[in-house]
Coordinates of N, CA and C in Angstrom, one line a residue:
X1 N 88.8 119.3 66.2 CA 89.5 117.4 66.1 C 88.9 117.1 67.6
X2 N 88.8 115.8 67.4 CA 87.9 115.1 68.7 C 89.1 113.7 69.5
X3 N 89.0 113.6 70.8 CA 90.1 112.5 71.1 C 89.4 111.3 71.8
X4 N 89.6 110.6 71.7 CA 89.4 109.2 72.1 C 89.1 109.2 73.5
X5 N 87.9 108.9 74.3 CA 87.9 108.7 75.6 C 87.6 107.3 75.9
X6 N 88.6 107.2 77.5 CA 88.3 105.7 78.0 C 87.2 106.0 79.0
X7 N 86.1 105.0 78.2 CA 84.9 104.9 79.4 C 84.7 103.6 80.1
X8 N 86.4 103.0 80.3 CA 86.0 102.1 80.9 C 85.9 102.1 82.4
X9 N 85.1 101.2 83.2 CA 84.5 100.8 84.0 C 85.4 100.0 85.6
X10 N 86.1 101.4 86.0 CA 87.3 101.2 87.2 C 86.4 99.9 88.4
X11 N 85.2 100.4 88.4 CA 84.7 100.2 89.6 C 85.2 98.8 90.2
X12 N 85.0 98.1 89.2 CA 85.3 96.2 89.9 C 86.7 96.6 90.0
X13 N 87.9 96.9 89.7 CA 88.9 96.7 90.0 C 89.2 97.0 91.5
X14 N 90.1 96.1 92.2 CA 90.9 96.3 93.3 C 92.0 97.7 93.5
X15 N 91.8 98.4 94.6 CA 92.6 99.5 95.0 C 93.9 98.5 95.4
X16 N 94.7 98.2 94.7 CA 95.7 97.5 94.7 C 97.5 98.3 95.0
X17 N 96.7 99.1 94.8 CA 98.2 100.3 95.9 C 97.9 100.9 96.3
X18 N 98.8 100.8 97.5 CA 98.4 101.5 98.7 C 99.7 102.0 99.4
X19 N 99.7 103.9 99.0 CA 101.3 104.4 99.6 C 101.1 105.0 100.5
X20 N 101.7 104.9 101.8 CA 101.7 105.2 103.2 C 102.6 105.9 103.1
X21 N 102.9 107.3 104.0 CA 103.2 108.1 104.6 C 104.1 107.3 105.8
X22 N 105.5 108.0 106.5 CA 106.2 107.1 107.1 C 105.7 107.9 108.8
X23 N 106.5 108.7 109.1 CA 106.7 109.4 110.2 C 105.3 110.2 110.2
X24 N 104.6 109.9 111.4 CA 103.3 109.9 112.0 C 102.1 109.3 110.9
X25 N 102.2 108.7 110.2 CA 101.1 107.8 110.0 C 101.7 106.7 109.8
X26 N 102.9 106.0 110.1 CA 103.0 104.5 110.3 C 104.0 104.4 111.7
X27 N 104.9 105.8 111.7 CA 106.0 105.6 112.6 C 105.4 106.8 113.6
X28 N 106.2 106.2 114.6 CA 105.8 107.5 115.7 C 107.3 107.8 116.1
X29 N 107.6 109.5 115.7 CA 109.0 109.7 116.2 C 109.1 110.8 117.2
X30 N 107.8 111.0 118.3 CA 108.1 111.9 119.1 C 108.4 113.3 119.5
X31 N 108.6 113.9 118.0 CA 109.0 115.3 117.6 C 110.1 115.4 117.2
X32 N 110.7 114.2 116.7 CA 112.3 113.7 116.5 C 112.1 115.0 115.1
X33 N 111.4 115.4 114.2 CA 111.8 116.7 113.3 C 111.9 118.0 114.0
X34 N 111.4 118.1 115.3 CA 111.6 119.3 115.3 C 113.3 119.4 116.3
X35 N 113.3 118.3 117.0 CA 114.6 118.3 117.3 C 115.6 118.4 116.4
X36 N 115.5 117.4 115.7 CA 116.7 117.4 115.0 C 116.7 118.9 114.1
X37 N 115.5 119.6 113.7 CA 115.9 120.9 113.1 C 116.3 121.8 113.8
X38 N 116.1 121.5 115.1 CA 117.0 122.3 115.8 C 117.9 122.6 116.5
X39 N 118.2 121.4 116.5 CA 120.3 120.8 115.8 C 120.7 121.2 114.5
X40 N 120.1 121.1 113.6 CA 120.4 122.2 112.1 C 120.6 123.2 112.5
X41 N 119.8 123.8 113.0 CA 119.6 125.5 113.0 C 120.7 126.0 113.5
X42 N 121.0 125.3 114.8 CA 121.7 125.9 115.3 C 123.1 125.7 115.0
X43 N 123.8 125.2 114.1 CA 124.8 124.8 113.7 C 125.1 125.7 112.1
X44 N 123.8 126.6 111.9 CA 124.0 127.6 111.3 C 123.9 129.0 112.1
X45 N 123.9 128.8 113.4 CA 124.0 130.0 114.0 C 122.8 130.7 114.2
X46 N 121.3 129.9 113.9 CA 120.0 129.9 114.9 C 120.1 129.8 116.3
X47 N 119.9 130.8 116.9 CA 119.6 130.4 118.5 C 118.6 129.8 118.8
X48 N 118.6 128.9 119.8 CA 117.4 128.5 119.9 C 116.7 129.2 121.4
X49 N 114.9 129.5 121.2 CA 114.3 130.6 122.1 C 114.9 132.0 121.7
X50 N 115.3 131.9 120.4 CA 115.4 133.3 119.4 C 114.0 133.7 118.7
X51 N 113.8 134.7 118.6 CA 112.5 134.9 117.8 C 112.8 134.4 116.1
X52 N 113.9 134.4 115.8 CA 114.0 134.2 114.4 C 114.1 132.1 114.6
X53 N 114.4 131.9 115.4 CA 114.1 130.2 115.6 C 112.5 129.7 115.9
X54 N 112.1 130.7 116.6 CA 110.5 130.7 116.6 C 109.8 130.3 115.4
X55 N 110.2 131.6 114.2 CA 109.6 131.7 113.2 C 110.1 130.6 111.9
X56 N 111.3 130.1 112.2 CA 111.5 129.1 111.4 C 110.8 127.8 111.9
X57 N 110.6 127.3 113.2 CA 110.5 126.5 113.7 C 108.4 126.3 113.5
X58 N 108.1 127.2 113.2 CA 106.8 127.3 112.8 C 106.7 126.6 111.5
X59 N 107.3 127.3 110.3 CA 107.3 127.1 109.1 C 107.5 125.6 109.1
X60 N 108.7 124.9 109.9 CA 108.6 123.8 110.1 C 107.6 122.7 110.0
X61 N 106.7 123.1 111.3 CA 105.9 122.3 111.4 C 104.6 122.8 110.4
X62 N 104.5 123.6 109.9 CA 103.2 124.0 109.1 C 103.3 123.2 107.6
X63 N 105.1 123.1 107.6 CA 105.3 122.4 105.9 C 105.8 121.0 106.6
X64 N 105.2 119.6 107.5 CA 105.7 118.7 107.7 C 104.9 117.7 106.4
X65 N 105.9 117.2 106.2 CA 105.3 116.2 105.4 C 106.3 116.6 103.6
X66 N 106.7 117.6 103.5 CA 107.5 118.1 102.6 C 108.8 117.7 102.8
X67 N 109.3 117.4 101.6 CA 110.6 116.9 101.3 C 111.6 117.9 102.2
X68 N 112.5 117.5 102.8 CA 112.9 118.8 104.0 C 114.3 119.6 103.3
X69 N 114.6 119.1 102.0 CA 116.0 119.6 101.6 C 115.1 120.9 100.8
X70 N 113.5 121.2 100.6 CA 112.9 121.8 100.0 C 112.9 123.1 101.3
X71 N 111.9 122.2 102.7 CA 112.0 123.7 103.4 C 113.4 124.3 103.7
X72 N 115.0 123.7 104.0 CA 115.8 124.3 103.9 C 116.4 125.5 103.1
X73 N 115.7 125.1 101.8 CA 116.2 126.1 100.9 C 115.3 127.3 101.0
X74 N 113.7 127.2 101.3 CA 112.7 128.7 102.0 C 113.1 129.3 103.2
X75 N 113.7 128.2 104.0 CA 114.3 129.2 105.1 C 116.2 129.6 105.3
X76 N 116.7 128.9 104.2 CA 118.2 130.0 104.5 C 118.3 130.4 103.3
X77 N 117.7 130.1 101.9 CA 117.9 130.8 101.0 C 119.0 130.1 99.9
X78 N 120.1 130.3 99.7 CA 121.3 129.4 99.0 C 121.6 128.6 99.1
X79 N 122.0 127.7 98.0 CA 122.2 126.0 98.2 C 122.8 125.4 98.9
X80 N 124.1 126.3 98.9 CA 125.0 125.6 99.8 C 124.8 125.7 101.2
X81 N 123.9 126.9 101.9 CA 123.5 127.0 103.1 C 122.3 125.4 103.7
X82 N 121.6 125.7 102.2 CA 120.5 124.7 102.5 C 120.7 123.3 102.5
X83 N 121.6 123.0 101.6 CA 122.5 121.7 101.9 C 123.3 121.4 102.9
X84 N 123.8 122.2 103.8 CA 124.5 122.0 104.9 C 123.6 121.4 106.2
X85 N 122.6 122.9 106.1 CA 121.6 122.3 107.1 C 120.6 121.1 107.2
X86 N 120.6 120.5 105.7 CA 119.8 119.3 105.2 C 120.5 118.3 106.1
X87 N 122.2 118.7 105.8 CA 123.2 117.2 106.0 C 122.9 117.0 107.6
X88 N 123.0 118.4 108.5 CA 123.2 118.8 109.8 C 121.7 118.5 110.1
X89 N 120.8 118.2 109.5 CA 119.7 117.6 110.1 C 119.4 116.5 110.1
X90 N 119.6 115.5 108.4 CA 119.8 114.1 109.1 C 120.7 113.1 109.8
X91 N 121.5 114.1 109.8 CA 122.3 113.6 110.9 C 122.2 113.3 112.3
X92 N 121.6 114.6 112.5 CA 121.0 114.6 114.0 C 119.5 113.6 114.1
X93 N 118.8 113.7 112.9 CA 117.4 113.1 113.3 C 118.2 110.8 113.2
X94 N 119.1 110.9 112.1 CA 119.6 109.3 112.6 C 120.3 109.2 113.7
X95 N 120.8 109.9 114.4 CA 121.2 109.6 115.5 C 120.6 109.4 116.6
X96 N 119.2 110.5 116.9 CA 118.1 110.2 117.5 C 117.1 108.4 117.2
X97 N 117.5 108.3 115.6 CA 116.7 106.7 115.1 C 117.8 106.3 115.9
X98 N 118.9 106.0 115.7 CA 120.0 105.1 116.0 C 119.8 105.0 118.0
X99 N 119.5 105.9 118.8 CA 119.2 106.0 120.1 C 117.6 105.6 120.4
X100 N 117.5 105.0 119.9 CA 115.6 104.3 119.7 C 114.6 104.9 120.1
X101 N 114.7 106.3 119.5 CA 113.8 107.1 119.4 C 112.3 107.1 118.4
X102 N 112.2 106.0 117.9 CA 111.2 105.5 117.2 C 110.6 104.6 117.3
X103 N 109.2 104.5 117.0 CA 108.7 103.2 117.2 C 107.4 102.9 116.1
X104 N 107.1 101.7 115.7 CA 105.8 101.7 114.7 C 104.5 102.4 115.9
X105 N 103.5 102.9 115.0 CA 102.2 103.5 115.7 C 101.7 101.8 115.6
X106 N 100.6 101.7 116.9 CA 99.9 101.1 117.0 C 98.7 100.5 115.9
X107 N 99.4 99.5 116.1 CA 98.2 98.6 114.7 C 98.9 98.9 113.0
X108 N 99.8 99.7 113.0 CA 100.4 100.3 112.3 C 101.2 98.8 110.7
X109 N 101.9 97.8 111.6 CA 102.3 97.0 111.0 C 100.9 95.7 110.7
X110 N 100.8 95.9 111.6 CA 99.0 94.7 111.4 C 98.2 95.3 110.1
X111 N 98.3 96.5 109.7 CA 97.4 97.0 108.6 C 98.2 97.0 107.6
X112 N 99.8 96.8 107.6 CA 100.4 96.7 106.5 C 100.6 95.1 106.0
X113 N 100.3 94.2 106.9 CA 100.3 92.4 106.8 C 99.1 92.3 106.2
X114 N 98.0 92.8 106.9 CA 96.9 92.7 105.8 C 96.4 93.1 104.7
X115 N 97.0 94.9 104.3 CA 96.9 95.1 103.0 C 97.9 94.1 102.2
X116 N 98.7 93.4 102.7 CA 99.6 92.5 101.6 C 98.8 91.1 101.8
X117 N 98.5 90.4 102.5 CA 97.8 89.7 102.6 C 96.4 89.6 101.8
X118 N 95.4 90.4 101.4 CA 94.6 91.0 100.3 C 95.2 91.2 98.9
X119 N 96.7 90.9 98.9 CA 96.9 91.2 97.9 C 97.3 92.5 97.5
X120 N 97.5 93.3 98.1 CA 97.3 94.2 97.7 C 99.2 95.0 98.1
X121 N 100.0 96.1 97.1 CA 100.6 96.5 96.9 C 101.1 97.8 97.7
X122 N 101.8 97.3 99.1 CA 101.9 98.2 99.9 C 103.9 99.5 99.6
X123 N 103.4 100.5 99.8 CA 104.7 101.3 99.3 C 104.8 102.2 100.4
X124 N 105.7 102.5 100.9 CA 106.3 103.5 102.2 C 107.3 104.8 102.0
X125 N 106.5 105.9 101.5 CA 107.2 107.2 101.5 C 107.4 108.3 102.6
X126 N 108.1 108.8 102.4 CA 109.2 109.9 103.4 C 109.6 111.3 102.4
X127 N 109.3 112.1 103.2 CA 110.2 113.1 102.8 C 111.7 113.8 103.1
X128 N 112.3 112.8 104.1 CA 113.9 112.0 104.3 C 114.6 112.1 103.2
X129 N 115.9 111.9 103.6 CA 116.7 111.5 102.4 C 116.5 110.4 102.6
X130 N 117.7 109.1 101.6 CA 116.9 107.7 101.8 C 117.9 107.2 102.8
X131 N 119.2 107.9 103.5 CA 119.8 107.3 104.7 C 119.1 107.0 105.3
X132 N 118.5 108.0 105.7 CA 117.4 108.6 107.1 C 116.4 107.7 106.4
X133 N 115.7 107.3 105.4 CA 114.8 106.7 105.6 C 115.4 104.6 106.1
X134 N 116.6 104.9 105.3 CA 116.7 103.3 105.9 C 117.4 103.2 107.1
X135 N 117.5 104.1 108.1 CA 118.1 104.2 109.1 C 116.6 103.6 109.9
X136 N 115.9 104.5 109.4 CA 114.3 104.2 110.2 C 114.0 102.7 109.9
X137 N 113.8 102.6 108.7 CA 113.7 100.7 108.6 C 114.5 99.7 109.1
X138 N 115.5 100.3 109.2 CA 116.3 99.4 110.2 C 116.2 98.8 111.6
X139 N 116.0 100.6 112.0 CA 115.8 100.7 113.3 C 113.8 99.7 113.8
X140 N 113.5 99.4 112.8 CA 111.7 99.3 113.3 C 111.8 97.6 112.7
X141 N 113.3 97.3 112.3 CA 112.9 95.9 111.5 C 112.2 95.8 110.4
X142 N 111.9 96.7 109.7 CA 110.8 96.5 108.4 C 111.8 96.6 107.3
X143 N 112.9 96.5 107.3 CA 113.5 96.4 105.6 C 112.7 95.6 104.9
X144 N 112.2 94.2 105.0 CA 111.7 93.6 104.0 C 110.3 93.7 104.3
X145 N 109.6 94.9 104.7 CA 107.4 94.4 104.4 C 107.4 94.9 103.8
X146 N 107.6 95.5 103.2 CA 107.4 96.1 102.2 C 107.9 95.6 100.7
X147 N 107.6 96.0 99.3 CA 108.4 95.6 98.2 C 109.0 96.9 97.9
X148 N 108.9 98.0 98.1 CA 109.4 99.0 97.4 C 109.3 100.5 98.7
X149 N 110.1 101.1 99.0 CA 110.3 102.2 99.7 C 110.9 103.4 98.8
X150 N 110.0 104.8 99.3 CA 110.6 105.7 98.4 C 110.9 107.4 98.7
X151 N 111.8 107.9 98.7 CA 111.8 108.9 99.3 C 112.2 109.8 97.7
X152 N 112.2 111.1 98.0 CA 111.9 112.1 96.6 C 113.3 112.2 95.8
X153 N 114.5 111.6 96.0 CA 115.2 110.9 95.4 C 115.3 110.2 94.4
X154 N 114.3 109.2 94.9 CA 114.5 108.1 93.9 C 112.9 108.3 93.0
X155 N 112.0 109.6 93.1 CA 111.0 110.2 92.2 C 111.3 111.6 91.3
X156 N 112.3 111.8 91.6 CA 113.5 112.8 90.5 C 114.2 114.2 91.6
X157 N 113.7 114.2 92.8 CA 114.2 115.1 93.3 C 112.9 115.9 94.5
X158 N 111.8 115.1 93.9 CA 110.5 115.9 94.0 C 109.9 115.4 95.1
X159 N 109.8 116.3 96.3 CA 108.9 115.5 97.8 C 107.5 116.2 97.3
X160 N 106.8 115.4 98.6 CA 105.3 116.7 98.7 C 105.7 117.8 98.6
X161 N 105.1 118.6 98.5 CA 103.1 117.9 97.9 C 103.4 117.3 96.1
X162 N 104.3 117.8 95.9 CA 104.3 117.2 94.4 C 103.6 115.7 94.4
X163 N 103.0 115.3 92.9 CA 102.3 113.9 93.7 C 103.5 112.5 92.3
X164 N 104.9 113.2 93.1 CA 105.9 112.2 91.8 C 106.1 111.5 92.8
X165 N 106.3 111.2 94.0 CA 106.5 109.7 94.6 C 105.0 109.0 94.7
X166 N 103.9 109.0 94.8 CA 103.0 108.3 94.2 C 102.8 108.1 93.1
X167 N 103.3 108.4 91.8 CA 103.3 108.4 90.7 C 104.7 107.2 90.0
X168 N 105.3 107.8 90.9 CA 106.5 106.8 91.1 C 106.1 105.6 91.4
X169 N 105.2 105.4 92.4 CA 104.8 103.8 92.8 C 104.1 103.2 92.3
X170 N 103.3 104.2 91.5 CA 102.2 103.7 90.2 C 102.7 103.5 89.3
X171 N 104.4 103.6 88.3 CA 104.7 103.1 87.4 C 105.7 102.2 88.0
X172 N 106.6 102.1 89.1 CA 107.4 101.2 89.2 C 107.0 99.8 89.5
X173 N 105.7 99.6 90.3 CA 104.7 98.8 91.2 C 103.7 98.2 89.6
X174 N 103.2 98.7 89.3 CA 102.4 98.4 87.9 C 101.6 97.5 88.5
X175 N 100.9 98.1 90.1 CA 100.2 97.2 90.7 C 98.7 97.7 90.3
X176 N 98.5 98.5 89.8 CA 97.2 99.2 89.3 C 97.6 99.4 88.1
X177 N 95.9 99.2 87.4 CA 96.0 99.8 85.9 C 95.7 101.4 85.1
X178 N 94.6 101.8 86.7 CA 94.4 103.0 86.8 C 94.7 103.5 87.7
X179 N 95.4 105.1 88.2 CA 96.0 105.7 89.0 C 94.8 105.8 90.3
X180 N 93.3 106.3 89.2 CA 92.0 105.7 90.4 C 92.1 104.4 91.4
X181 N 92.9 103.9 90.9 CA 92.9 102.5 92.3 C 94.3 102.6 93.0
X182 N 94.5 104.1 93.4 CA 95.3 104.0 94.2 C 94.9 104.9 95.8
X183 N 95.4 104.3 96.6 CA 94.9 104.5 97.8 C 96.6 105.3 98.6
X184 N 95.9 106.6 99.3 CA 97.4 107.5 99.6 C 97.1 107.8 100.9
X185 N 97.9 107.2 101.9 CA 97.4 108.0 103.3 C 98.5 108.5 103.9
X186 N 98.1 109.0 104.6 CA 99.2 110.6 105.8 C 98.9 111.2 106.4
X187 N 99.7 112.0 107.4 CA 99.0 112.9 108.5 C 99.3 114.2 108.0
X188 N 99.5 115.0 106.9 CA 100.0 116.3 106.9 C 99.1 116.6 105.6
X189 N 98.7 118.1 105.5 CA 98.1 118.3 104.8 C 98.8 118.3 103.1
X190 N 100.4 118.6 103.4 CA 101.0 117.8 102.0 C 100.9 116.6 102.0
X191 N 101.0 115.6 102.1 CA 100.5 113.7 102.2 C 99.0 114.3 101.4
X192 N 98.2 114.7 102.1 CA 96.9 115.2 101.0 C 96.9 115.7 99.4
X193 N 97.6 116.3 99.1 CA 98.0 117.1 98.2 C 98.6 116.4 97.2
X194 N 99.4 115.7 97.7 CA 100.2 115.1 97.0 C 99.5 113.8 96.4
X195 N 98.1 112.9 97.2 CA 97.4 111.8 96.7 C 97.0 112.9 95.8
X196 N 95.9 113.8 95.7 CA 95.2 114.6 95.4 C 95.3 114.7 93.8
X197 N 97.1 115.7 93.9 CA 97.2 116.1 92.4 C 98.0 114.6 91.6
X198 N 98.0 113.6 92.3 CA 98.3 112.5 91.9 C 97.4 112.1 90.7
X199 N 95.8 112.0 91.4 CA 94.7 111.3 90.8 C 94.0 110.0 92.0
X200 N 94.5 109.5 93.0 CA 94.7 108.6 93.9 C 93.4 108.9 94.0
X201 N 92.4 107.7 94.1 CA 91.0 107.6 94.8 C 90.9 107.8 95.7
X202 N 91.7 107.3 96.5 CA 91.1 107.1 98.0 C 92.5 108.5 99.0
X203 N 91.9 109.5 99.1 CA 93.4 110.2 100.3 C 92.9 110.1 101.2
X204 N 93.4 109.0 102.2 CA 93.0 109.4 103.4 C 94.1 110.1 104.4
X205 N 93.4 111.1 105.4 CA 94.4 112.0 106.5 C 94.3 110.8 107.7
X206 N 95.4 110.8 108.5 CA 95.0 110.7 109.9 C 95.6 111.0 111.0
X207 N 95.1 111.2 112.2 CA 95.1 111.7 112.7 C 96.3 111.9 114.2
X208 N 97.2 110.6 113.5 CA 98.3 110.3 114.7 C 99.6 111.1 114.4
X209 N 99.3 112.2 113.6 CA 100.4 112.8 113.4 C 101.0 114.4 113.1
X210 N 101.6 115.2 112.6 CA 101.0 116.8 112.6 C 100.0 117.8 112.4
X211 N 98.9 117.2 111.7 CA 97.7 118.1 110.6 C 96.6 117.4 112.0
X212 N 95.2 118.7 111.7 CA 94.2 117.9 111.9 C 93.1 117.7 111.4
X213 N 92.1 117.4 112.2 CA 90.8 117.0 110.4 C 90.5 118.4 109.9
X214 N 90.3 119.1 110.4 CA 90.2 120.5 109.7 C 91.2 120.4 108.4
X215 N 92.7 120.9 108.4 CA 94.0 120.5 107.8 C 93.9 119.8 106.7
X216 N 93.4 118.8 107.0 CA 93.7 117.1 106.3 C 92.1 117.7 105.1
X217 N 91.4 117.8 106.1 CA 89.9 118.0 105.1 C 90.3 119.3 103.8
X218 N 90.7 119.9 104.2 CA 90.7 121.7 103.2 C 92.0 121.4 102.4
X219 N 93.0 120.0 102.6 CA 93.7 120.0 101.5 C 93.1 118.9 100.6
X220 N 92.4 118.1 100.8 CA 91.6 117.2 100.0 C 91.7 116.3 100.5
X221 N 91.4 115.3 101.3 CA 91.3 114.2 102.1 C 90.0 113.7 101.9
X222 N 89.1 112.7 101.2 CA 88.5 112.4 100.7 C 87.9 111.1 102.2
X223 N 88.9 111.1 103.2 CA 88.6 110.3 104.5 C 89.3 110.9 105.2
X224 N 89.3 111.0 107.0 CA 89.7 110.9 107.8 C 89.6 110.6 109.1
X225 N 90.9 109.0 108.9 CA 90.8 108.1 109.8 C 91.6 108.9 111.2
X226 N 91.0 108.0 112.3 CA 92.0 108.3 113.4 C 93.6 107.4 113.4
X227 N 93.6 106.7 113.0 CA 95.1 106.0 112.2 C 95.1 104.7 111.3
X228 N 96.2 105.1 110.9 CA 96.5 104.1 109.7 C 95.8 102.2 109.6
X229 N 95.7 102.1 111.2 CA 94.7 100.4 111.4 C 93.6 100.6 110.6
X230 N 92.6 101.6 110.9 CA 91.4 101.7 110.1 C 91.6 101.3 108.7
X231 N 92.7 101.8 108.0 CA 92.5 101.7 106.5 C 92.4 100.7 105.8
X232 N 92.4 99.3 106.4 CA 92.4 98.1 105.6 C 90.8 98.2 105.3
X233 N 90.0 98.5 106.5 CA 88.4 98.2 106.4 C 88.0 99.4 105.6
X234 N 88.3 100.6 106.1 CA 88.1 101.5 104.6 C 88.1 101.1 103.3
X235 N 89.3 100.9 103.2 CA 89.3 100.3 102.0 C 88.3 98.9 101.1
X236 N 88.3 98.6 102.1 CA 87.4 96.8 102.1 C 86.0 97.8 101.6
X237 N 85.4 98.1 102.8 CA 84.5 99.3 102.7 C 84.1 100.0 101.1
X238 N 85.2 100.5 100.7 CA 85.0 101.7 99.5 C 84.6 100.5 98.5
X239 N 85.5 99.4 98.5 CA 85.2 98.2 97.3 C 83.7 97.4 97.2
X240 N 83.1 97.5 98.5 CA 82.4 96.8 98.3 C 80.6 97.8 98.0
X241 N 81.2 98.8 98.6 CA 80.2 100.0 97.9 C 80.0 100.8 96.6
X242 N 81.2 99.9 95.6 CA 80.7 100.2 94.4 C 81.1 98.8 93.6
X243 N 80.3 98.0 94.6 CA 80.1 96.7 93.4 C 78.3 96.6 93.3
X244 N 77.9 96.7 92.4 CA 76.4 96.7 92.0 C 76.0 95.5 92.9
X245 N 74.7 96.2 93.0 CA 73.7 95.6 94.2 C 73.2 94.2 93.1
X246 N 73.1 93.1 93.8 CA 72.8 92.0 92.9 C 71.3 92.4 92.9
X247 N 70.3 92.5 93.8 CA 69.2 92.8 93.7 C 68.7 93.5 92.9
X248 N 69.1 95.0 92.7 CA 68.8 96.2 91.7 C 69.1 95.9 90.6
X249 N 70.6 94.9 90.2 CA 70.4 94.4 88.8 C 69.7 93.6 88.2
X250 N 69.2 93.0 89.3 CA 68.3 91.7 88.9 C 66.8 92.1 88.4
X251 N 66.7 93.2 89.4 CA 64.9 94.2 88.7 C 65.0 94.3 87.6
X252 N 66.9 95.4 87.6 CA 67.0 95.8 86.3 C 66.1 95.5 84.8

């Protein structure tokens, strides 16, 4: 049996869907994830400074970018304790956000505004719950910055490293005809895995958050940038590189 193949040349289509992580990529939270985790773990009897606390904190650091409820399921086992820990975490993180402990990363808002002005659709994603994501957006005054924001619950419940949020952005916005014209950017290895698994054409790691260049590259980054402020130029250059050389075309 033979199957139809799609030989459509997408190289001239713009990369009009840009899916950006929040904490560590567009938002600086100053280590609030670890602080909120410690507060949540303490409520479940894990004493700060103990070997168990150190073990759990190491896991939290290694899985930055993953859905937080998934992290707590791994750490605390049964669903009831995981849900309790997750609620405690979200409450603690929300309190820190309300206390003015977050800020946009330098150049992040300008990058989003430039991408939007260029006709690209920007979507902000997070591993936090919707209530926490909304609190961050409100604290930054970003409620109307982009047309769509997504958390794991908006994409069926699975967060990174699954590709679900990227694919949800692709389906909900209709911004591109081919998922290969999607750009994903984030600061963690899980952001990279999510982008690769979704089929995005550009998966850019940024060095403003949890993981270093080696970790980002090993997990599939096509590019590693100093910050998200460099992303608009990267996309523009990638599109320019794909365009046929007019001189070569004339000589052919």
